[in-house]
Short mmCIF file of C-alpha atoms and ligand atoms in Angstrom, two decimals:
data_model
loop_
_atom_site.label_atom_id
_atom_site.label_comp_id
_atom_site.label_asym_id
_atom_site.label_seq_id
_atom_site.Cartn_x
_atom_site.Cartn_y
_atom_site.Cartn_z
CA UNK A 279 -10.68 -35.95 -26.05
CA UNK A 280 -12.67 -32.86 -27.06
CA UNK A 281 -15.83 -33.42 -29.07
CA UNK A 282 -15.30 -32.85 -32.76
CA UNK A 283 -17.63 -32.86 -35.71
CA UNK A 284 -17.13 -34.03 -39.27
CA UNK A 285 -15.43 -31.66 -41.69
CA UNK A 286 -18.26 -32.36 -44.12
CA UNK A 287 -20.68 -30.52 -41.87
CA UNK A 288 -18.36 -27.62 -41.05
CA UNK A 289 -19.81 -24.43 -42.48
CA UNK A 290 -19.13 -20.76 -42.15
CA UNK A 291 -21.95 -19.69 -39.83
CA UNK A 292 -21.73 -15.98 -40.76
CA UNK A 293 -25.19 -14.98 -41.98
CA UNK A 294 -25.44 -14.03 -45.64
CA UNK A 295 -25.72 -10.23 -46.07
CA UNK A 296 -28.70 -10.57 -48.40
CA UNK A 297 -30.67 -12.73 -45.95
CA UNK A 298 -29.87 -10.27 -43.16
CA UNK A 299 -31.13 -7.36 -45.28
CA UNK A 300 -34.33 -9.23 -46.16
CA UNK A 301 -34.93 -10.23 -42.53
CA UNK A 302 -34.44 -6.61 -41.47
CA UNK A 303 -36.95 -5.37 -44.03
CA UNK A 304 -39.47 -7.97 -42.85
CA UNK A 305 -38.85 -7.13 -39.17
CA UNK A 306 -39.43 -3.45 -39.98
CA UNK A 307 -42.86 -4.43 -41.29
CA UNK A 308 -42.02 -3.64 -44.92
CA UNK A 309 -44.14 -5.28 -47.58
CA UNK A 310 -41.58 -7.37 -49.39
CA UNK A 311 -42.11 -8.41 -53.02
CA UNK A 312 -40.65 -11.90 -52.96
CA UNK A 313 -39.47 -12.96 -56.41
CA UNK A 314 -37.78 -16.08 -55.02
CA UNK A 315 -40.97 -18.04 -54.28
CA UNK A 316 -40.32 -21.72 -54.82
CA UNK A 317 -42.95 -23.35 -52.61
CA UNK A 318 -45.89 -24.34 -54.82
CA UNK A 319 -48.11 -25.06 -51.81
CA UNK A 320 -48.08 -21.44 -50.60
CA UNK A 321 -48.08 -19.67 -53.97
CA UNK A 322 -51.80 -19.83 -54.73
CA UNK A 323 -51.49 -22.83 -57.05
CA UNK A 324 -54.73 -24.88 -57.07
CA UNK A 325 -54.63 -28.57 -56.20
CA UNK A 326 -57.31 -31.21 -56.57
CA UNK A 327 -57.58 -31.33 -52.75
CA UNK A 328 -60.35 -33.89 -52.44
CA UNK A 329 -58.64 -36.39 -54.74
CA UNK A 330 -55.31 -35.98 -52.92
CA UNK A 331 -56.76 -36.21 -49.43
CA UNK A 332 -58.90 -39.26 -50.35
CA UNK A 333 -55.82 -40.94 -51.81
CA UNK A 334 -53.70 -40.62 -48.65
CA UNK A 335 -56.55 -41.96 -46.49
CA UNK A 336 -56.27 -45.41 -48.10
CA UNK A 337 -56.79 -48.14 -45.41
CA UNK A 338 -54.00 -50.22 -47.01
CA UNK A 339 -51.61 -47.69 -45.48
CA UNK A 340 -52.26 -49.20 -42.05
CA UNK A 341 -50.13 -52.19 -43.03
CA UNK A 342 -46.35 -52.02 -43.17
CA UNK A 343 -44.97 -54.22 -45.93
CA UNK A 344 -41.47 -52.88 -46.60
CA UNK A 345 -40.22 -52.98 -50.17
CA UNK A 346 -36.72 -51.49 -50.65
CA UNK A 347 -37.39 -50.27 -54.21
CA UNK A 348 -40.97 -49.27 -53.46
CA UNK A 349 -44.43 -50.85 -53.70
CA UNK A 350 -45.04 -52.41 -57.14
CA UNK A 351 -48.17 -50.29 -57.76
CA UNK A 352 -46.23 -47.09 -57.03
CA UNK A 353 -43.27 -48.13 -59.18
CA UNK A 354 -45.69 -48.82 -62.01
CA UNK A 355 -47.25 -45.36 -61.65
CA UNK A 356 -43.82 -43.69 -61.56
CA UNK A 357 -42.69 -45.68 -64.63
CA UNK A 358 -45.77 -44.42 -66.50
CA UNK A 359 -44.64 -40.80 -66.03
CA UNK A 360 -41.75 -41.46 -68.41
CA UNK A 361 -44.22 -42.64 -71.05
CA UNK A 362 -45.69 -39.13 -71.18
CA UNK A 363 -42.25 -38.06 -72.52
CA UNK A 364 -42.29 -40.90 -75.04
CA UNK A 365 -39.90 -43.16 -73.10
CA UNK A 366 -40.47 -46.72 -71.97
CA UNK A 367 -39.17 -47.68 -68.54
CA UNK A 368 -40.14 -51.03 -67.08
CA UNK A 369 -41.45 -50.69 -63.49
CA UNK A 370 -38.74 -53.19 -62.44
CA UNK A 371 -36.24 -50.45 -63.41
CA UNK A 372 -37.74 -47.83 -61.10
CA UNK A 373 -36.59 -47.13 -57.53
CA UNK A 374 -38.57 -44.88 -55.21
CA UNK A 375 -36.93 -42.41 -52.85
CA UNK A 376 -38.25 -39.84 -50.37
CA UNK A 377 -37.27 -36.97 -52.70
CA UNK A 378 -35.05 -36.15 -55.64
CA UNK A 379 -32.47 -34.87 -53.17
CA UNK A 380 -32.43 -38.31 -51.54
CA UNK A 381 -32.16 -39.88 -54.99
CA UNK A 382 -28.92 -37.96 -55.55
CA UNK A 383 -27.57 -39.11 -52.17
CA UNK A 384 -28.43 -42.74 -52.92
CA UNK A 385 -26.86 -42.58 -56.38
CA UNK A 386 -23.69 -40.97 -55.05
CA UNK A 387 -23.42 -43.88 -52.58
CA UNK A 388 -24.01 -46.41 -55.35
CA UNK A 389 -21.56 -44.85 -57.82
CA UNK A 390 -18.80 -43.28 -55.70
CA UNK A 391 -16.25 -44.01 -53.04
CA UNK A 392 -15.09 -41.17 -50.77
CA UNK A 393 -12.92 -38.77 -52.76
CA UNK A 394 -14.42 -39.74 -56.13
CA UNK A 395 -15.68 -36.98 -58.38
CA UNK A 396 -18.96 -36.09 -60.03
CA UNK A 397 -19.28 -33.58 -62.86
CA UNK A 398 -22.08 -31.05 -62.48
CA UNK A 399 -23.12 -28.16 -64.70
CA UNK A 400 -22.34 -24.55 -63.81
CA UNK A 401 -24.55 -22.63 -63.37
CA UNK A 402 -26.92 -25.02 -61.64
CA UNK A 403 -28.85 -26.04 -58.55
CA UNK A 404 -26.95 -24.96 -55.40
CA UNK A 405 -27.99 -27.94 -53.26
CA UNK A 406 -25.79 -30.26 -55.34
CA UNK A 407 -22.70 -29.05 -53.49
CA UNK A 408 -24.13 -30.03 -50.10
CA UNK A 409 -25.49 -33.36 -51.31
CA UNK A 410 -22.11 -34.36 -52.72
CA UNK A 411 -20.15 -33.18 -49.71
CA UNK A 412 -22.32 -35.17 -47.31
CA UNK A 413 -21.37 -38.29 -49.31
CA UNK A 414 -17.66 -37.30 -49.28
CA UNK A 415 -17.80 -36.86 -53.03
CA UNK A 416 -16.03 -33.98 -54.79
CA UNK A 417 -17.87 -31.89 -57.35
CA UNK A 418 -16.18 -30.71 -60.51
CA UNK A 419 -18.07 -28.34 -62.75
CA UNK A 420 -18.48 -28.20 -66.49
CA UNK A 421 -19.72 -24.95 -68.05
CA UNK A 422 -23.06 -24.22 -69.63
CA UNK A 423 -22.47 -21.39 -72.05
CA UNK A 424 -25.03 -18.83 -73.12
CA UNK A 425 -24.78 -17.81 -76.76
CA UNK A 426 -28.38 -16.83 -77.52
CA UNK A 427 -29.24 -20.31 -76.27
CA UNK A 428 -27.59 -22.31 -73.49
CA UNK A 429 -25.37 -25.21 -74.45
CA UNK A 430 -22.94 -27.58 -72.80
CA UNK A 431 -19.27 -26.80 -73.41
CA UNK A 432 -18.39 -30.38 -74.38
CA UNK A 433 -14.67 -29.63 -74.71
CA UNK A 434 -14.56 -28.31 -71.15
CA UNK A 435 -16.64 -31.28 -69.98
CA UNK A 436 -14.14 -33.73 -71.46
CA UNK A 437 -11.24 -31.78 -69.96
CA UNK A 438 -12.83 -31.94 -66.50
CA UNK A 439 -12.87 -35.76 -66.48
CA UNK A 440 -10.26 -37.41 -64.26
CA UNK A 441 -9.62 -41.04 -63.31
CA UNK A 442 -11.81 -40.41 -60.27
CA UNK A 443 -14.82 -39.13 -62.23
CA UNK A 444 -17.75 -41.48 -61.63
CA UNK A 445 -20.76 -39.75 -63.19
CA UNK A 446 -22.04 -36.72 -65.06
CA UNK A 447 -25.02 -34.85 -63.62
CA UNK A 448 -27.34 -32.97 -65.96
CA UNK A 449 -30.31 -30.91 -64.86
CA UNK A 450 -32.87 -30.66 -67.65
CA UNK A 451 -34.44 -28.18 -67.73
CA UNK A 452 -31.77 -26.67 -65.58
CA UNK A 453 -32.30 -24.50 -62.53
CA UNK A 454 -31.80 -21.55 -63.08
CA UNK A 455 -30.93 -21.41 -66.82
CA UNK A 456 -34.17 -23.11 -67.90
CA UNK A 457 -32.26 -25.00 -70.61
CA UNK A 458 -32.97 -28.57 -71.66
CA UNK A 459 -30.16 -30.95 -72.51
CA UNK A 460 -29.59 -31.14 -76.29
CA UNK A 461 -30.02 -34.46 -78.14
CA UNK A 462 -26.54 -34.15 -79.59
CA UNK A 463 -25.11 -33.25 -76.16
CA UNK A 464 -26.64 -36.41 -74.70
CA UNK A 465 -25.10 -38.56 -77.45
CA UNK A 466 -21.64 -37.04 -76.87
CA UNK A 467 -22.00 -37.56 -73.11
CA UNK A 468 -22.97 -41.21 -73.64
CA UNK A 469 -19.80 -41.58 -75.75
CA UNK A 470 -17.80 -40.77 -72.61
CA UNK A 471 -18.85 -44.06 -71.00
CA UNK A 472 -19.75 -42.48 -67.69
CA UNK A 473 -23.09 -42.93 -65.91
CA UNK A 474 -25.44 -39.97 -66.46
CA UNK A 475 -27.65 -38.71 -63.64
CA UNK A 476 -30.36 -36.54 -65.16
CA UNK A 477 -32.45 -34.38 -62.87
CA UNK A 478 -35.71 -33.91 -64.77
CA UNK A 479 -37.89 -32.48 -62.01
CA UNK A 480 -38.89 -29.52 -64.23
CA UNK A 481 -39.29 -31.53 -67.46
CA UNK A 482 -43.04 -31.16 -67.46
CA UNK A 483 -42.87 -27.35 -67.56
CA UNK A 484 -41.68 -26.35 -71.04
CA UNK A 485 -42.20 -22.69 -71.86
CA UNK A 486 -43.71 -23.49 -75.24
CA UNK A 487 -46.26 -26.17 -76.08
CA UNK A 488 -43.60 -28.85 -76.23
CA UNK A 489 -39.94 -29.46 -75.51
CA UNK A 490 -37.94 -27.41 -78.06
CA UNK A 491 -36.66 -29.05 -81.23
CA UNK A 492 -33.35 -30.86 -80.71
CA UNK A 493 -33.78 -30.99 -76.94
CA UNK A 494 -34.21 -34.10 -74.76
CA UNK A 495 -37.48 -34.53 -72.84
CA UNK A 496 -36.00 -37.36 -70.78
CA UNK A 497 -32.86 -39.51 -70.86
CA UNK A 498 -35.03 -42.47 -69.76
CA UNK A 499 -35.24 -45.21 -72.35
CA UNK A 500 -31.58 -44.84 -73.45
CA UNK A 501 -30.27 -48.16 -74.74
CA UNK A 502 -26.56 -47.69 -74.16
CA UNK A 503 -24.45 -46.62 -71.20
CA UNK A 504 -26.10 -46.22 -67.82
CA UNK A 505 -28.55 -43.40 -67.23
CA UNK A 506 -30.63 -42.43 -64.23
CA UNK A 507 -33.65 -40.16 -64.78
CA UNK A 508 -34.78 -38.40 -61.60
CA UNK A 509 -38.17 -36.91 -60.94
CA UNK A 510 -40.74 -36.67 -58.16
CA UNK A 511 -43.93 -35.24 -56.78
CA UNK A 512 -42.22 -32.11 -55.54
CA UNK A 513 -42.39 -30.41 -58.94
CA UNK A 514 -44.43 -32.78 -61.12
CA UNK A 515 -47.49 -32.60 -58.85
CA UNK A 516 -46.35 -29.45 -57.00
CA UNK A 517 -46.48 -31.41 -53.72
CA UNK A 518 -43.01 -31.35 -52.10
CA UNK A 519 -44.48 -32.22 -48.69
CA UNK A 520 -45.58 -35.65 -49.94
CA UNK A 521 -41.91 -36.68 -50.01
CA UNK A 522 -41.76 -38.99 -52.99
CA UNK A 523 -39.23 -39.09 -55.78
CA UNK A 524 -38.10 -41.76 -58.23
CA UNK A 525 -35.19 -42.91 -60.31
CA UNK A 526 -35.79 -44.53 -63.71
CA UNK A 527 -32.82 -46.65 -64.70
CA UNK A 528 -32.03 -47.25 -68.39
CA UNK A 529 -29.09 -48.12 -70.60
CA UNK A 530 -27.22 -51.31 -71.39
CA UNK A 531 -29.16 -54.25 -69.96
CA UNK A 532 -26.38 -55.66 -67.82
CA UNK A 533 -25.36 -52.30 -66.34
CA UNK A 534 -28.94 -51.35 -65.55
CA UNK A 535 -29.56 -54.69 -63.83
CA UNK A 536 -26.42 -54.29 -61.72
CA UNK A 537 -27.35 -50.74 -60.81
CA UNK A 538 -30.80 -51.90 -59.62
CA UNK A 539 -29.20 -54.43 -57.26
CA UNK A 540 -26.97 -51.74 -55.74
CA UNK A 541 -29.87 -49.33 -55.40
CA UNK A 542 -31.89 -52.02 -53.65
CA UNK A 543 -29.06 -52.66 -51.20
CA UNK A 544 -28.79 -49.00 -50.19
CA UNK A 545 -32.53 -48.32 -50.13
CA UNK A 546 -33.11 -51.42 -47.99
CA UNK A 547 -30.96 -49.87 -45.26
CA UNK A 548 -33.16 -46.75 -45.06
CA UNK A 549 -36.67 -47.76 -46.21
CA UNK A 550 -37.40 -44.05 -46.10
CA UNK A 551 -40.43 -43.75 -48.38
CA UNK A 552 -43.71 -43.63 -46.45
CA UNK A 553 -46.43 -46.16 -47.24
CA UNK A 554 -49.39 -43.72 -47.55
CA UNK A 555 -47.80 -41.72 -50.35
CA UNK A 556 -46.92 -44.87 -52.24
CA UNK A 557 -50.51 -46.13 -52.17
CA UNK A 558 -51.67 -42.65 -53.10
CA UNK A 559 -49.25 -42.17 -56.01
CA UNK A 560 -51.49 -43.36 -58.89
CA UNK A 561 -54.35 -41.09 -57.75
CA UNK A 562 -52.05 -38.13 -57.04
CA UNK A 563 -50.50 -38.42 -60.48
CA UNK A 564 -53.89 -38.69 -62.18
CA UNK A 565 -55.10 -35.56 -60.39
CA UNK A 566 -52.03 -33.42 -61.02
CA UNK A 567 -53.33 -31.51 -64.05
CA UNK A 568 -54.92 -28.74 -61.95
CA UNK A 569 -51.59 -27.75 -60.43
CA UNK A 570 -49.47 -28.52 -63.48
CA UNK A 571 -51.63 -26.44 -65.83
CA UNK A 572 -51.77 -23.53 -63.38
CA UNK A 573 -47.97 -23.51 -63.01
CA UNK A 574 -47.41 -23.65 -66.77
CA UNK A 575 -49.83 -20.78 -67.32
CA UNK A 576 -48.31 -18.70 -64.54
CA UNK A 577 -44.69 -19.29 -65.58
CA UNK A 578 -45.50 -18.34 -69.18
CA UNK A 579 -47.47 -15.24 -68.18
CA UNK A 580 -44.74 -14.07 -65.78
CA UNK A 581 -42.05 -14.58 -68.40
CA UNK A 582 -44.10 -12.61 -70.94
CA UNK A 583 -44.60 -9.81 -68.39
CA UNK A 584 -40.91 -9.82 -67.44
CA UNK A 585 -39.83 -9.43 -71.06
CA UNK A 586 -42.30 -6.60 -71.61
CA UNK A 587 -41.37 -4.78 -68.40
CA UNK A 588 -37.61 -5.12 -68.88
CA UNK A 589 -37.89 -3.39 -72.26
CA UNK A 590 -38.10 -0.25 -70.09
CA UNK A 591 -34.53 -0.95 -68.95
CA UNK A 592 -32.60 -1.63 -72.17
CA UNK A 593 -29.26 -2.08 -70.39
CA UNK A 594 -30.67 -5.29 -68.85
CA UNK A 595 -31.89 -8.35 -70.74
CA UNK A 596 -33.94 -11.45 -70.01
CA UNK A 597 -32.13 -14.62 -71.08
CA UNK A 598 -33.87 -17.29 -73.10
CA UNK A 599 -35.94 -19.75 -70.99
CA UNK A 600 -36.92 -23.16 -72.41
CA UNK A 601 -38.55 -24.62 -69.31
CA UNK A 602 -38.87 -24.70 -65.54
CA UNK A 603 -39.82 -22.01 -63.04
CA UNK A 604 -36.93 -19.57 -63.21
CA UNK A 605 -35.70 -16.74 -65.39
CA UNK A 606 -32.37 -14.96 -65.43
CA UNK A 607 -32.07 -11.22 -65.91
CA UNK A 608 -28.65 -10.02 -67.01
CA UNK A 609 -28.00 -6.64 -65.40
CA UNK A 610 -25.15 -4.19 -66.08
CA UNK A 611 -21.99 -5.39 -64.37
CA UNK A 612 -20.98 -2.00 -62.96
CA UNK A 613 -22.21 -3.62 -59.71
CA UNK A 614 -21.85 -7.24 -58.62
CA UNK A 615 -25.01 -9.34 -58.65
CA UNK A 616 -24.80 -9.47 -54.85
CA UNK A 617 -24.84 -5.64 -54.77
CA UNK A 618 -27.81 -5.49 -57.15
CA UNK A 619 -29.73 -7.99 -54.99
CA UNK A 620 -28.85 -6.06 -51.80
CA UNK A 621 -29.92 -2.74 -53.30
CA UNK A 622 -33.19 -4.24 -54.48
CA UNK A 623 -33.82 -5.68 -51.00
CA UNK A 624 -32.93 -2.53 -49.06
CA UNK A 625 -34.14 0.23 -51.37
CA UNK A 626 -36.96 -1.42 -53.29
CA UNK A 627 -38.08 -4.22 -50.94
CA UNK A 628 -37.77 -6.77 -53.70
CA UNK A 629 -36.20 -10.18 -53.06
CA UNK A 630 -34.29 -11.79 -55.94
CA UNK A 631 -31.46 -14.30 -56.00
CA UNK A 632 -28.01 -13.20 -57.16
CA UNK A 633 -26.43 -15.33 -59.90
CA UNK A 634 -23.47 -16.29 -57.75
CA UNK A 635 -25.78 -18.48 -55.63
CA UNK A 636 -25.94 -20.69 -58.74
CA UNK A 637 -22.27 -20.49 -59.66
CA UNK A 638 -22.69 -17.80 -62.31
CA UNK A 639 -19.33 -16.16 -62.10
CA UNK A 640 -19.23 -13.96 -65.21
CA UNK A 641 -21.19 -10.71 -65.47
CA UNK A 642 -24.05 -9.80 -63.15
CA UNK A 643 -27.22 -11.86 -63.17
CA UNK A 644 -30.36 -11.98 -61.07
CA UNK A 645 -32.60 -15.02 -60.83
CA UNK A 646 -36.35 -14.60 -60.41
CA UNK A 647 -38.98 -17.25 -59.76
CA UNK A 648 -41.76 -17.47 -62.33
CA UNK A 649 -43.86 -19.27 -59.71
CA UNK A 650 -44.44 -15.92 -57.97
CA UNK A 651 -48.13 -14.85 -58.03
CA UNK A 652 -48.61 -12.62 -61.11
CA UNK A 653 -49.43 -9.27 -59.43
CA UNK A 654 -46.44 -9.51 -57.07
CA UNK A 655 -44.22 -10.59 -59.94
CA UNK A 656 -45.25 -7.70 -62.19
CA UNK A 657 -44.75 -5.13 -59.44
CA UNK A 658 -41.40 -6.61 -58.44
CA UNK A 659 -40.24 -6.68 -62.08
CA UNK A 660 -41.29 -3.04 -62.51
CA UNK A 661 -39.19 -2.06 -59.48
CA UNK A 662 -36.28 -4.06 -60.85
CA UNK A 663 -36.53 -2.25 -64.20
CA UNK A 664 -36.71 1.09 -62.39
CA UNK A 665 -33.64 0.26 -60.31
CA UNK A 666 -31.67 -0.66 -63.43
CA UNK A 667 -32.74 2.58 -65.16
CA UNK A 668 -31.74 4.63 -62.15
CA UNK A 669 -28.39 3.01 -61.37
CA UNK A 670 -27.01 2.00 -64.76
C1 PLP B 88 -33.13 -28.88 -60.00
C2 PLP B 88 -33.79 -29.38 -58.76
N1 PLP B 88 -33.69 -30.67 -58.43
C3 PLP B 88 -34.27 -31.15 -57.31
C4 PLP B 88 -35.00 -30.34 -56.47
C5 PLP B 88 -35.56 -30.89 -55.20
O1 PLP B 88 -36.53 -31.82 -55.40
P1 PLP B 88 -37.04 -32.69 -54.16
O2 PLP B 88 -38.01 -31.85 -53.42
O3 PLP B 88 -37.68 -33.86 -54.83
O4 PLP B 88 -35.85 -33.05 -53.35
C6 PLP B 88 -35.12 -28.99 -56.78
C7 PLP B 88 -35.88 -28.10 -55.89
O5 PLP B 88 -35.93 -26.89 -56.03
C8 PLP B 88 -34.50 -28.49 -57.95
O6 PLP B 88 -34.57 -27.19 -58.26
#
């Protein structure tokens, strides 16, 4: 019998034209203005290095004492992060994972059988497609609509539900739309009696002083249905390499208790969270302000600069951003967003992400990362505005 591989891991290996163009520019020694920066550890964001390094050198980490849901002290620290959004989650209702991505995988195993369906927003985070496919789960999308402000098309969401639908994913604030889930939207979703998986990794980065009026800071603390609030060190403390995420489980008492037992069963098979990071979690969380404040300040400054610079190209517009690290620029649709991104890479040496990477299928949109160091961002935005003026 010839060797075969799973269909789930079969991918078209043809390299993406944009990545090829960017690689070529780099190989030619061009100075590339990268407006896709998403790694907070290489973007000049300050960390409280001594506190972090002291925390991971804890001698207790020399002992292995496996706990499927995580060490009690770490679960307590993770539970406390929900309190900063005004929600109460008992530490017994927190499960630790190695990342938010792993949290999705674990939840898909807990909620779905192969062939079941999960509803995800469009546009949204591109990794969701891979994470679902690896669990043999099918993704169905529901639209987020931009009408001055982003909102969930609840009619379309209801229409997308089938007998095989097992959960609704929300990303709040969403990547790349920067929109928080609305309070009313959450209530209508809870009415649908489906578990809600809420990815809140960017929740701590609102663009204004607080989460906008009528928007949900966290789904944690809900008292009906079954809701899972996902977060982790990757964005909250800007430390993705620490590999620690968590799931806060809320909702009807009985459902939440049953969900915890299932989570424990799956997590016990992997025991994937390292001990040092669990012991270090309380200290890492207490020392996160340096990075968190710097990211907030940078994202706000870059968004302000982007709006000012794009005024020079009136045929493009910057969409409203409520939170997170990304902004969307709507560009004239006489070219596809892939073509705009390719032209910017080849002619202007600016890297941006085309909207289609995020399932934006109407009009032409470019996604830029507000985590980019300010001087690079401003120069890249100026070249983007110039390209729009020239081509449109
Ligand atoms: C919306 C969203 N969720 C989750 C993640 C990944 O988080 P983690 O590093 O915890 O897997 C990202 C990373 O960019 C993201 O944008």
